[in-house]
Short mmCIF file of C-alpha atoms in Angstrom, two decimals:
data_model
loop_
_atom_site.label_atom_id
_atom_site.label_comp_id
_atom_site.label_asym_id
_atom_site.label_seq_id
_atom_site.Cartn_x
_atom_site.Cartn_y
_atom_site.Cartn_z
CA MET E 164 38.74 -83.75 20.63
CA TYR E 165 39.89 -82.69 24.11
CA SER E 166 39.68 -84.75 27.31
CA GLU E 167 37.50 -83.61 30.19
CA LYS E 168 40.64 -82.66 32.10
CA VAL E 169 41.88 -80.44 29.27
CA MET E 170 38.50 -78.75 29.14
CA ASP E 171 38.48 -78.38 32.93
CA HIS E 172 41.88 -76.68 32.92
CA PHE E 173 40.92 -74.57 29.92
CA THR E 174 37.67 -73.45 31.54
CA ASN E 175 39.09 -73.00 35.06
CA PRO E 176 42.80 -72.47 34.60
CA ARG E 177 44.78 -72.64 37.82
CA ASN E 178 47.40 -70.06 38.77
CA VAL E 179 46.71 -67.47 36.08
CA GLY E 180 48.46 -64.18 36.61
CA GLU E 181 51.77 -62.54 37.38
CA ILE E 182 54.06 -62.57 40.41
CA GLU E 183 55.54 -59.25 41.34
CA ASN E 184 59.24 -59.56 42.06
CA ALA E 185 59.26 -63.12 40.80
CA ASP E 186 62.51 -65.01 41.33
CA GLY E 187 62.37 -66.45 37.83
CA VAL E 188 60.43 -65.41 34.73
CA GLY E 189 60.47 -67.31 31.45
CA GLN E 190 58.68 -66.71 28.19
CA VAL E 191 58.70 -69.07 25.23
CA GLY E 192 56.89 -69.40 21.91
CA ASN E 193 56.15 -66.75 19.36
CA PRO E 194 53.06 -65.15 17.94
CA LYS E 195 53.88 -66.54 14.52
CA CYS E 196 53.03 -70.07 15.60
CA GLY E 197 50.17 -68.84 17.73
CA ASP E 198 51.43 -69.80 21.19
CA ILE E 199 53.25 -67.78 23.82
CA MET E 200 53.68 -68.99 27.40
CA LYS E 201 55.05 -66.91 30.24
CA MET E 202 55.85 -68.44 33.65
CA TYR E 203 56.56 -66.62 36.90
CA LEU E 204 58.20 -68.51 39.78
CA LYS E 205 58.73 -67.70 43.42
CA ILE E 206 61.52 -69.88 44.73
CA ASP E 207 62.43 -70.19 48.39
CA ASN E 208 65.21 -72.42 49.60
CA ASP E 209 65.30 -74.25 46.26
CA MET E 210 61.57 -74.91 46.47
CA ILE E 211 58.85 -73.60 44.14
CA THR E 212 56.61 -71.74 46.57
CA ASP E 213 54.44 -69.92 44.06
CA VAL E 214 53.86 -70.09 40.32
CA LYS E 215 51.71 -68.09 37.92
CA PHE E 216 51.34 -68.13 34.18
CA LYS E 217 50.05 -66.18 31.20
CA THR E 218 49.31 -67.77 27.85
CA PHE E 219 48.39 -66.59 24.39
CA GLY E 220 47.30 -69.72 22.64
CA CYS E 221 44.73 -72.40 21.97
CA GLY E 222 42.73 -74.38 24.51
CA SER E 223 45.48 -76.93 24.78
CA ALA E 224 48.13 -74.25 25.40
CA ILE E 225 46.10 -72.82 28.26
CA ALA E 226 45.38 -76.26 29.73
CA THR E 227 49.01 -77.43 29.55
CA SER E 228 50.22 -74.19 31.17
CA SER E 229 47.69 -74.60 33.94
CA MET E 230 48.53 -78.26 34.52
CA ALA E 231 52.27 -77.57 34.49
CA THR E 232 51.87 -74.96 37.24
CA GLU E 233 49.99 -77.47 39.38
CA MET E 234 52.62 -80.12 38.82
CA ILE E 235 55.57 -77.96 39.88
CA GLN E 236 54.03 -76.24 42.88
CA GLY E 237 55.86 -77.26 46.08
CA LYS E 238 58.57 -79.20 44.23
CA THR E 239 62.30 -78.58 44.35
CA VAL E 240 63.97 -77.00 41.37
CA LYS E 241 65.77 -80.25 40.60
CA GLU E 242 62.48 -82.16 40.65
CA VAL E 243 60.86 -79.57 38.41
CA LEU E 244 63.65 -79.84 35.89
CA GLN E 245 62.66 -83.49 35.43
CA LEU E 246 59.20 -82.44 34.27
CA THR E 247 58.58 -83.64 30.73
CA ASN E 248 56.01 -82.57 28.22
CA LYS E 249 54.81 -86.16 28.14
CA ALA E 250 54.07 -86.06 31.87
CA VAL E 251 52.06 -82.85 31.44
CA ALA E 252 50.10 -84.37 28.56
CA GLU E 253 49.47 -87.59 30.51
CA ALA E 254 48.26 -85.61 33.51
CA LEU E 255 45.68 -84.09 31.20
CA ASP E 256 44.58 -87.56 30.03
CA GLY E 257 46.30 -86.98 26.73
CA LEU E 258 46.32 -84.39 23.99
CA PRO E 259 45.53 -84.74 20.29
CA PRO E 260 48.82 -85.44 18.43
CA VAL E 261 48.66 -82.10 16.66
CA LYS E 262 48.52 -80.37 20.05
CA MET E 263 51.47 -82.11 21.67
CA HIS E 264 53.63 -79.11 20.83
CA CYS E 265 51.68 -77.16 23.47
CA SER E 266 52.95 -79.52 26.18
CA VAL E 267 56.50 -79.04 24.86
CA LEU E 268 56.00 -75.33 25.22
CA ALA E 269 54.78 -75.72 28.81
CA GLU E 270 57.90 -77.72 29.70
CA GLN E 271 60.11 -75.14 28.01
CA ALA E 272 58.39 -72.22 29.77
CA VAL E 273 59.09 -73.79 33.17
CA LYS E 274 62.71 -74.38 32.19
CA ALA E 275 63.06 -70.82 30.92
CA ALA E 276 61.83 -69.46 34.26
CA ILE E 277 64.29 -71.62 36.19
CA TYR E 278 67.06 -70.61 33.78
CA ASP E 279 66.27 -66.99 34.58
CA TYR E 280 66.38 -67.79 38.32
CA ALA E 281 69.73 -69.56 37.90
CA GLN E 282 71.19 -66.64 35.95
CA LYS E 283 70.08 -64.11 38.54
CA ASN E 284 71.47 -66.16 41.41
CA ASN E 285 74.58 -67.48 39.75
CA LEU E 286 73.44 -71.06 40.11
CA HIS E 287 74.22 -74.01 37.89
CA TYR E 288 71.83 -76.82 37.01
CA GLU E 289 73.18 -79.63 34.83
CA ASP E 290 69.73 -80.23 33.40
CA LEU E 291 69.84 -76.76 31.85
CA ASP E 292 73.26 -77.16 30.23
CA ASP E 293 71.75 -77.65 26.79
CA PHE E 294 68.87 -75.23 27.31
CA ASN E 295 68.87 -71.94 25.47
CA PRO E 296 65.97 -69.66 26.39
CA ASN E 297 66.54 -67.66 23.23
CA ASP E 298 65.85 -70.60 20.93
CA ASP E 299 63.11 -70.02 18.44
CA HIS E 300 60.42 -71.78 20.44
CA ASP E 301 58.42 -73.06 17.53
CA HIS E 302 57.85 -76.56 18.84
CA HIS E 303 55.40 -77.77 16.24
CA ASP E 304 58.03 -80.12 14.85
CA ASP E 305 59.45 -81.05 18.25
CA ILE E 306 56.70 -83.39 19.22
CA GLU E 307 57.10 -86.35 21.51
CA GLU E 308 54.39 -88.80 20.56
CA GLU E 309 52.04 -89.96 23.26
CA MET D 230 21.09 -72.05 30.35
CA LYS D 231 23.09 -73.16 27.35
CA GLU D 232 21.79 -71.62 24.16
CA ASN D 233 22.13 -73.19 20.76
CA VAL D 234 23.21 -70.46 18.38
CA TYR D 235 24.56 -71.66 15.06
CA LEU D 236 26.73 -69.08 13.30
CA ASP D 237 28.67 -71.22 10.87
CA TYR D 238 26.44 -71.13 7.80
CA SER D 239 29.46 -70.62 5.54
CA GLY D 240 30.66 -74.01 6.78
CA THR D 241 27.32 -75.65 6.15
CA SER D 242 23.65 -74.97 6.69
CA PRO D 243 20.87 -77.01 8.27
CA MET D 244 18.49 -78.55 5.77
CA LYS D 245 15.06 -77.01 5.60
CA LYS D 246 12.15 -79.35 6.23
CA GLU D 247 10.43 -78.65 2.92
CA ILE D 248 13.66 -79.58 1.13
CA LEU D 249 13.97 -82.85 3.02
CA ASP D 250 10.27 -83.61 2.40
CA GLU D 251 10.79 -83.25 -1.33
CA MET D 252 13.82 -85.56 -1.23
CA LEU D 253 12.39 -88.37 0.89
CA PRO D 254 10.33 -90.24 -1.73
CA TYR D 255 13.43 -90.60 -3.90
CA PHE D 256 15.08 -92.75 -1.25
CA THR D 257 12.27 -95.23 -0.79
CA LEU D 258 9.48 -94.98 -3.37
CA ASP D 259 10.89 -93.41 -6.51
CA TYR D 260 14.25 -95.10 -6.36
CA GLY D 261 14.78 -95.79 -10.04
CA ASN D 262 18.07 -95.20 -11.78
CA PRO D 263 17.59 -92.17 -14.06
CA SER D 264 19.46 -94.04 -16.80
CA SER D 265 16.91 -96.89 -16.81
CA ILE D 266 14.20 -96.83 -19.41
CA HIS D 267 11.41 -98.29 -17.26
CA ALA D 268 8.87 -96.20 -15.36
CA PHE D 269 10.94 -96.16 -12.18
CA GLY D 270 13.86 -94.75 -14.13
CA ARG D 271 11.74 -92.23 -15.98
CA THR D 272 10.35 -90.88 -12.69
CA SER D 273 13.87 -90.30 -11.38
CA LYS D 274 15.01 -88.75 -14.63
CA LYS D 275 12.09 -86.36 -14.57
CA ALA D 276 12.98 -85.34 -11.02
CA VAL D 277 16.61 -84.71 -12.00
CA ASP D 278 15.52 -82.66 -15.00
CA THR D 279 13.17 -80.60 -12.83
CA ALA D 280 16.04 -79.82 -10.48
CA ARG D 281 18.24 -78.92 -13.44
CA ASP D 282 15.57 -76.54 -14.74
CA ARG D 283 15.25 -74.92 -11.33
CA LEU D 284 19.00 -74.32 -11.03
CA ALA D 285 19.22 -73.01 -14.58
CA LYS D 286 16.45 -70.47 -13.99
CA THR D 287 18.18 -69.07 -10.91
CA LEU D 288 21.31 -68.39 -12.96
CA ASN D 289 19.67 -67.24 -16.21
CA ALA D 290 21.27 -70.28 -17.84
CA GLY D 291 20.00 -73.08 -20.02
CA ALA D 292 19.14 -76.43 -18.44
CA ASN D 293 21.62 -78.06 -20.80
CA GLU D 294 24.35 -75.94 -19.18
CA ILE D 295 23.90 -77.38 -15.67
CA PHE D 296 25.89 -80.49 -14.74
CA PHE D 297 25.50 -82.14 -11.35
CA THR D 298 28.57 -83.11 -9.34
CA GLY D 299 29.43 -84.56 -5.97
CA GLY D 300 29.89 -81.10 -4.45
CA GLY D 301 31.57 -77.74 -4.89
CA THR D 302 35.09 -79.14 -4.62
CA GLU D 303 34.47 -81.56 -7.46
CA ALA D 304 32.96 -78.76 -9.55
CA ASP D 305 36.04 -76.58 -8.97
CA ASN D 306 38.39 -79.42 -9.83
CA TRP D 307 36.42 -80.29 -12.92
CA ALA D 308 36.27 -76.72 -14.18
CA ILE D 309 39.98 -76.08 -13.74
CA LYS D 310 41.45 -79.43 -14.76
CA GLY D 311 38.79 -80.03 -17.40
CA VAL D 312 39.46 -76.74 -19.17
CA ALA D 313 43.23 -77.08 -18.72
CA TYR D 314 43.33 -80.49 -20.38
CA ALA D 315 40.85 -79.58 -23.10
CA LEU D 316 42.73 -76.42 -24.07
CA GLN D 317 46.34 -77.39 -23.39
CA ASN D 318 47.16 -77.22 -27.07
CA LYS D 319 46.02 -73.61 -27.10
CA GLY D 320 47.94 -72.59 -23.98
CA LYS D 321 49.00 -73.70 -20.54
CA HIS D 322 48.59 -70.59 -18.44
CA ILE D 323 45.95 -70.12 -15.74
CA ILE D 324 45.24 -67.07 -13.60
CA THR D 325 43.77 -67.27 -10.13
CA SER D 326 44.07 -65.38 -6.84
CA LYS D 327 45.95 -66.04 -3.62
CA ILE D 328 42.78 -66.21 -1.54
CA GLU D 329 40.88 -68.93 -3.38
CA HIS D 330 39.39 -71.95 -1.65
CA HIS D 331 41.79 -74.88 -1.39
CA ALA D 332 39.71 -76.74 -3.97
CA VAL D 333 40.94 -74.17 -6.50
CA LEU D 334 44.43 -73.58 -5.15
CA HIS D 335 45.28 -77.27 -4.84
CA ALA D 336 43.85 -78.03 -8.28
CA CYS D 337 46.07 -75.28 -9.70
CA GLU D 338 49.09 -76.57 -7.81
CA TYR D 339 48.41 -80.03 -9.19
CA LEU D 340 48.32 -78.63 -12.70
CA GLU D 341 51.63 -76.84 -12.13
CA LYS D 342 53.16 -80.27 -11.54
CA GLN D 343 51.71 -81.31 -14.90
CA GLY D 344 53.54 -78.50 -16.68
CA PHE D 345 50.94 -75.73 -16.53
CA GLN D 346 51.84 -72.22 -15.37
CA VAL D 347 49.68 -70.47 -12.80
CA THR D 348 49.66 -66.80 -11.85
CA TYR D 349 48.36 -66.17 -8.33
CA LEU D 350 47.04 -62.61 -8.15
CA ASP D 351 47.55 -60.52 -5.02
CA VAL D 352 44.59 -59.04 -3.20
CA ASP D 353 44.29 -55.72 -1.41
CA GLN D 354 43.53 -55.20 2.28
CA TYR D 355 39.86 -55.96 1.63
CA GLY D 356 40.51 -59.10 -0.38
CA LEU D 357 39.83 -57.63 -3.82
CA ILE D 358 42.01 -58.51 -6.78
CA ASN D 359 43.53 -55.68 -8.80
CA LEU D 360 41.87 -55.61 -12.22
CA GLU D 361 44.90 -53.94 -13.83
CA GLN D 362 47.13 -56.72 -12.49
CA LEU D 363 44.66 -59.21 -13.94
CA LYS D 364 44.81 -57.55 -17.37
CA GLN D 365 48.59 -57.43 -17.32
CA SER D 366 48.81 -61.10 -16.32
CA ILE D 367 46.93 -62.32 -19.38
CA THR D 368 49.23 -63.63 -22.08
CA SER D 369 48.68 -65.39 -25.39
CA ASP D 370 49.15 -68.62 -23.43
CA THR D 371 46.34 -67.89 -20.93
CA ILE D 372 43.39 -70.28 -21.20
CA LEU D 373 41.51 -69.76 -17.95
CA ILE D 374 40.85 -67.16 -15.27
CA THR D 375 39.46 -68.67 -12.08
CA ILE D 376 38.50 -66.11 -9.45
CA MET D 377 36.06 -66.84 -6.64
CA TYR D 378 32.77 -64.95 -6.57
CA ALA D 379 32.78 -64.39 -2.81
CA ASN D 380 35.39 -65.38 -0.27
CA ASN D 381 34.39 -68.09 2.19
CA GLU D 382 36.26 -66.51 5.12
CA ILE D 383 36.06 -62.74 4.83
CA GLY D 384 32.97 -62.55 2.60
CA THR D 385 34.46 -60.14 0.07
CA VAL D 386 32.57 -60.18 -3.23
CA GLN D 387 34.84 -59.70 -6.24
CA SER D 388 34.02 -57.39 -9.15
CA ILE D 389 32.76 -60.33 -11.17
CA LYS D 390 31.22 -58.40 -14.06
CA GLU D 391 34.46 -56.53 -14.70
CA ILE D 392 36.45 -59.76 -14.56
CA GLY D 393 34.00 -61.36 -16.98
CA GLN D 394 34.41 -58.44 -19.38
CA ILE D 395 38.20 -58.61 -19.24
CA ALA D 396 38.11 -62.36 -19.89
CA LYS D 397 35.74 -61.95 -22.82
CA GLU D 398 37.76 -59.12 -24.39
CA ARG D 399 40.90 -61.25 -24.24
CA GLY D 400 39.23 -64.48 -25.35
CA VAL D 401 39.95 -66.31 -22.09
CA LEU D 402 37.49 -68.55 -20.27
CA PHE D 403 36.26 -67.33 -16.88
CA HIS D 404 35.44 -69.76 -14.10
CA THR D 405 34.19 -68.60 -10.73
CA ASP D 406 33.83 -70.58 -7.51
CA GLY D 407 30.34 -69.42 -6.64
CA VAL D 408 29.81 -71.75 -3.70
CA GLN D 409 29.49 -68.99 -1.10
CA ALA D 410 27.67 -66.53 -3.31
CA TYR D 411 25.00 -68.84 -4.73
CA GLY D 412 21.78 -68.50 -2.80
CA ASN D 413 22.92 -65.32 -1.09
CA ILE D 414 23.09 -62.80 -3.93
CA PRO D 415 21.54 -62.58 -7.41
CA ILE D 416 23.68 -64.18 -10.11
CA ASP D 417 23.09 -63.82 -13.84
CA VAL D 418 25.76 -65.74 -15.72
CA GLN D 419 24.88 -64.06 -19.01
CA ASP D 420 25.09 -60.54 -17.67
CA LEU D 421 28.24 -61.28 -15.69
CA GLY D 422 30.11 -63.02 -18.51
CA ILE D 423 30.74 -66.19 -16.52
CA ASP D 424 31.70 -69.26 -18.56
CA LEU D 425 31.86 -71.77 -15.71
CA MET D 426 30.60 -71.57 -12.16
CA SER D 427 30.80 -74.04 -9.26
CA ILE D 428 27.94 -74.22 -6.76
CA SER D 429 27.02 -76.46 -3.84
CA ALA D 430 23.71 -77.48 -2.26
CA HIS D 431 24.59 -77.58 1.42
CA LYS D 432 25.40 -73.89 1.62
CA LEU D 433 21.78 -73.02 0.85
CA TYR D 434 19.95 -75.43 3.17
CA GLY D 435 20.20 -78.39 0.81
CA PRO D 436 21.95 -81.74 1.30
CA LYS D 437 25.70 -82.27 1.54
CA GLY D 438 27.59 -84.04 -1.22
CA VAL D 439 25.73 -82.44 -4.11
CA GLY D 440 27.03 -79.67 -6.31
CA ALA D 441 26.85 -78.48 -9.86
CA LEU D 442 28.98 -76.88 -12.50
CA TYR D 443 27.48 -74.37 -14.88
CA ILE D 444 29.24 -74.75 -18.21
CA ARG D 445 28.39 -72.20 -20.88
CA LYS D 446 27.23 -73.93 -24.04
CA GLY D 447 30.12 -74.55 -26.40
CA THR D 448 32.82 -74.44 -23.72
CA LYS D 449 35.54 -77.01 -24.29
CA ILE D 450 36.07 -79.09 -21.17
CA ASP D 451 37.31 -82.63 -20.57
CA PRO D 452 35.46 -84.91 -18.14
CA LEU D 453 36.96 -85.35 -14.69
CA ILE D 454 35.06 -88.55 -13.89
CA HIS D 455 35.08 -91.18 -16.60
CA GLY D 456 32.61 -94.02 -16.88
CA GLY D 457 29.00 -94.09 -18.04
CA ALA D 458 27.14 -91.66 -20.24
CA GLN D 459 25.44 -89.69 -17.47
CA GLU D 460 25.29 -85.89 -17.62
CA LYS D 461 25.63 -85.90 -21.39
CA LYS D 462 28.78 -88.01 -21.16
CA ARG D 463 30.53 -85.27 -19.25
CA ARG D 464 30.28 -86.53 -15.66
CA ALA D 465 29.94 -90.28 -15.25
CA GLY D 466 28.28 -92.00 -12.30
CA THR D 467 24.71 -92.68 -11.30
CA GLU D 468 23.10 -89.42 -10.28
CA ASN D 469 22.46 -88.75 -6.58
CA VAL D 470 18.76 -88.36 -7.28
CA PRO D 471 17.51 -87.43 -3.78
CA GLY D 472 20.43 -85.02 -3.39
CA ILE D 473 19.81 -83.42 -6.75
CA VAL D 474 16.10 -83.09 -5.98
CA GLY D 475 17.04 -81.40 -2.71
CA PHE D 476 19.44 -79.08 -4.51
CA GLY D 477 16.71 -78.08 -6.94
CA LYS D 478 14.27 -77.32 -4.14
CA ALA D 479 16.94 -75.45 -2.17
CA ALA D 480 17.72 -73.29 -5.20
CA LEU D 481 14.05 -72.58 -5.79
CA LEU D 482 13.48 -71.54 -2.18
CA ALA D 483 16.69 -69.49 -2.00
CA TYR D 484 15.89 -67.41 -5.05
CA GLU D 485 12.16 -67.04 -4.35
CA GLY D 486 13.00 -65.45 -1.02
CA LEU D 487 16.28 -63.82 -1.98
CA GLU D 488 15.36 -60.19 -1.46
CA GLU D 489 13.95 -60.77 2.03
CA HIS D 490 16.89 -63.04 2.89
CA GLN D 491 19.40 -60.39 1.88
CA LEU D 492 17.69 -57.62 3.83
CA THR D 493 17.45 -59.75 6.95
CA MET D 494 21.05 -60.94 6.72
CA ILE D 495 22.41 -57.45 6.18
CA ARG D 496 20.43 -56.13 9.15
CA LEU D 497 21.64 -58.91 11.46
CA ARG D 498 25.19 -58.78 10.09
CA ASP D 499 25.52 -55.05 10.61
CA LYS D 500 24.03 -55.30 14.08
CA MET D 501 26.64 -57.94 14.93
CA ILE D 502 29.55 -55.99 13.42
CA ASN D 503 28.54 -52.70 15.05
CA GLY D 504 27.87 -54.42 18.37
CA ILE D 505 31.28 -56.08 18.43
CA MET D 506 33.09 -52.91 17.39
CA GLU D 507 31.29 -50.84 20.01
CA THR D 508 31.81 -53.20 22.95
CA ILE D 509 35.27 -54.67 22.36
CA PRO D 510 38.37 -52.51 21.87
CA TYR D 511 41.14 -53.53 19.51
CA VAL D 512 39.03 -55.33 16.94
CA ARG D 513 39.54 -55.20 13.20
CA LEU D 514 36.84 -55.96 10.63
CA ASN D 515 38.21 -58.26 7.94
CA GLY D 516 36.88 -58.14 4.42
CA HIS D 517 35.31 -55.35 2.41
CA PRO D 518 33.11 -52.94 4.40
CA SER D 519 30.32 -52.96 1.82
CA GLN D 520 31.23 -55.33 -1.03
CA ARG D 521 30.69 -58.38 1.18
CA LEU D 522 28.28 -61.30 1.56
CA PRO D 523 25.09 -60.35 3.39
CA GLY D 524 25.64 -62.85 6.21
CA ASN D 525 29.40 -62.62 6.74
CA VAL D 526 31.06 -61.22 9.85
CA ASN D 527 34.82 -61.68 10.17
CA VAL D 528 36.81 -59.87 12.81
CA SER D 529 40.26 -60.16 14.31
CA ILE D 530 40.29 -59.72 18.05
CA GLU D 531 43.74 -58.69 19.15
CA PHE D 532 45.74 -60.44 21.89
CA ILE D 533 43.74 -63.66 21.91
CA GLU D 534 43.87 -66.83 19.89
CA GLY D 535 41.00 -68.09 17.77
CA GLU D 536 40.63 -71.63 19.03
CA SER D 537 40.39 -70.51 22.65
CA LEU D 538 37.71 -68.10 21.57
CA LEU D 539 35.80 -70.81 19.67
CA LEU D 540 35.96 -73.22 22.61
CA SER D 541 34.74 -70.52 24.98
CA LEU D 542 31.89 -69.61 22.66
CA ASP D 543 30.98 -73.27 22.26
CA LEU D 544 30.75 -73.62 26.04
CA VAL D 545 27.95 -71.03 26.02
CA GLY D 546 26.27 -72.64 23.03
CA ILE D 547 27.57 -70.49 20.20
CA ALA D 548 28.99 -72.28 17.14
CA ALA D 549 31.44 -70.16 15.14
CA SER D 550 34.60 -70.51 13.07
CA SER D 551 38.14 -69.12 12.94
CA GLY D 552 41.05 -68.85 10.56
CA SER D 553 43.41 -69.69 13.39
CA ALA D 554 46.04 -72.31 12.65
CA CYS D 555 45.14 -74.12 15.84
CA THR D 556 41.76 -75.10 14.47
CA SER D 557 43.13 -76.41 11.20
CA GLY D 558 45.96 -78.61 12.41
CA SER D 559 48.44 -76.74 10.26
CA LEU D 560 51.20 -74.39 11.34
CA ASP D 561 50.01 -71.34 9.52
CA PRO D 562 46.87 -69.35 10.02
CA SER D 563 44.44 -68.80 7.17
CA HIS D 564 46.09 -67.97 3.83
CA VAL D 565 43.22 -65.56 3.19
CA LEU D 566 43.91 -63.51 6.31
CA MET D 567 47.64 -63.51 5.70
CA ASN D 568 47.14 -62.36 2.11
CA ILE D 569 45.02 -59.38 3.11
CA GLY D 570 48.02 -58.24 5.12
CA LEU D 571 47.19 -59.33 8.67
CA THR D 572 50.01 -60.01 11.11
CA HIS D 573 50.25 -63.54 12.49
CA GLU D 574 48.84 -62.36 15.82
CA LEU D 575 45.77 -60.83 14.17
CA ALA D 576 45.23 -63.80 11.90
CA HIS D 577 45.41 -66.18 14.87
CA GLY D 578 42.75 -64.11 16.60
CA SER D 579 40.16 -64.22 13.84
CA LEU D 580 36.51 -65.01 14.36
CA ARG D 581 34.04 -65.77 11.58
CA LEU D 582 30.35 -65.54 12.37
CA SER D 583 28.37 -66.53 9.29
CA LEU D 584 24.65 -65.96 9.50
CA GLY D 585 21.71 -67.72 7.94
CA ASP D 586 17.94 -67.94 7.73
CA PHE D 587 17.40 -69.48 11.16
CA ASN D 588 19.25 -66.78 13.08
CA THR D 589 17.23 -64.26 15.06
CA GLU D 590 17.75 -60.82 16.49
CA GLU D 591 17.73 -62.37 19.99
CA GLU D 592 20.61 -64.64 19.00
CA ILE D 593 22.68 -61.67 17.90
CA ASP D 594 21.92 -60.03 21.26
CA TYR D 595 22.98 -63.23 23.01
CA VAL D 596 26.34 -63.26 21.16
CA LEU D 597 26.88 -59.59 21.91
CA GLU D 598 26.19 -60.33 25.57
CA LYS D 599 28.49 -63.37 25.80
CA LEU D 600 31.41 -62.37 23.58
CA PRO D 601 32.86 -59.36 25.46
CA PRO D 602 33.36 -61.16 28.82
CA ILE D 603 34.96 -64.11 27.01
CA VAL D 604 37.39 -61.73 25.29
CA THR D 605 38.11 -60.04 28.62
CA ARG D 606 38.81 -63.40 30.27
CA LEU D 607 41.16 -64.56 27.52
CA ARG D 608 42.91 -61.21 27.32
CA ALA D 609 43.50 -61.30 31.07
CA MET D 610 45.45 -64.51 30.45
CA SER D 611 47.38 -63.17 27.48
CA PRO D 612 50.99 -62.04 27.79
CA LEU D 613 50.47 -60.02 24.60
CA TYR D 614 47.70 -58.02 26.24
CA GLU D 615 49.64 -57.01 29.34
CA LYS D 616 51.98 -54.87 27.24
CA ILE D 617 49.24 -52.43 26.28
CA LYS D 618 46.86 -53.08 29.17
CA GLY D 619 47.18 -49.55 30.48
CA GLY D 620 46.22 -48.20 27.11
CA ILE D 621 43.18 -50.44 26.76
CA GLU D 622 41.88 -49.63 30.23
CA ASN D 623 41.85 -45.98 29.28
CA VAL D 624 39.90 -46.57 26.06
#
């Protein structure tokens, strides 16, 4: 059901944990749908210098969180805002269709953390104009097919 | 070293060698159609009748009250739809519970679309229906009560005798989905007042795709499968002779060794439950503490999600099950767990360990060794856990 990469990231998730005094923290999902992702970002000079995550969710939720942290490390905020759920899923050699919502959640968690950073620092990113971190993050129906 | 511990007997069970041995000739040597009049056919018919006798004896039923089907789901569908259509002139009301197997719930929902009315009884925190609510739900239009014998997820065994009495007093037929109970506890359909009962072979070490419906003599029921005159014109289709032979042998073995099986299962089950409760904080036992199947363990482990737990257990060679939505492909976690009052978080974190004859004490020890560190690892990743982490560390 899962690719070797998904299982690798599930078994050995990268960047698990919290960052004290993080520059941006975002949490999406809800326990009702069984997935919650929380991202912590350290941002220096518009660059992601450190990232950690915590996830309550299935194997795919853990793997997509882990992969997303690897993909944004060392990138600029603007580059990170281009991250799509599809790219996260592709980097994991694909996800079962029913699990694509996990990759959506990973993308949204990253955006929520940057949104928090922008709010705290009075910054504006066009890519976040339509983003509302308080949306009900139940992304089961918001699936971009592979 | 990766172990190979199978703890999903409620899902299905491995076939025992002596059962397979008894089936094998009916694939290659004694392959006659039981409906044929020649010697090949007569041999097969005799084998089917022997299996029917064996099943009947285990239930204190007559052989002419056992009808073979293609599994438990077909038996459930037949019982419910068959009675509904046969008695629709008498009434169109059916009573069931909210924690039935989907074979029952979906059959009832189908009948609702055909103009029948269905009452879905609540269950309490242990999964038991309220007998007073059952009595009050019966109307002059009620034709069938269908309440499962034992729940497939949480193992709760209903008060079947009392339900049978209520049904009899009110002149309503009583069907029970006995798939999980059959082979695990003694069942006497006469004593319990059961009119129809669904059972399945692969839950008691027999083959998959074979089931049976006990139908009390004189019960009005329409066929579900139309065609030939097999099974006394009630269930058409050439009999699955090897499967039926296997079912008969499985039933014989299950009930010959029932007492020992029960004692062993209860000992292992309680060791597992106590071990989990003692070593892992924030765990809830689901199902009735005593009125439960001998081999059923169902717990909710707070702050983690079931599929992650199953994958982690699988990586160390332990096969288990969960009522988590993420394992079912649906949005919602198990309807059973939600109906016994669990929160979504608890329902998502459920773990079912169902035991069987091939499990050993060493395997239980192995699970109790491997499970706590897996829970610790997943909890360390969980944003739900961090909120009460201080509290847990002080436990």
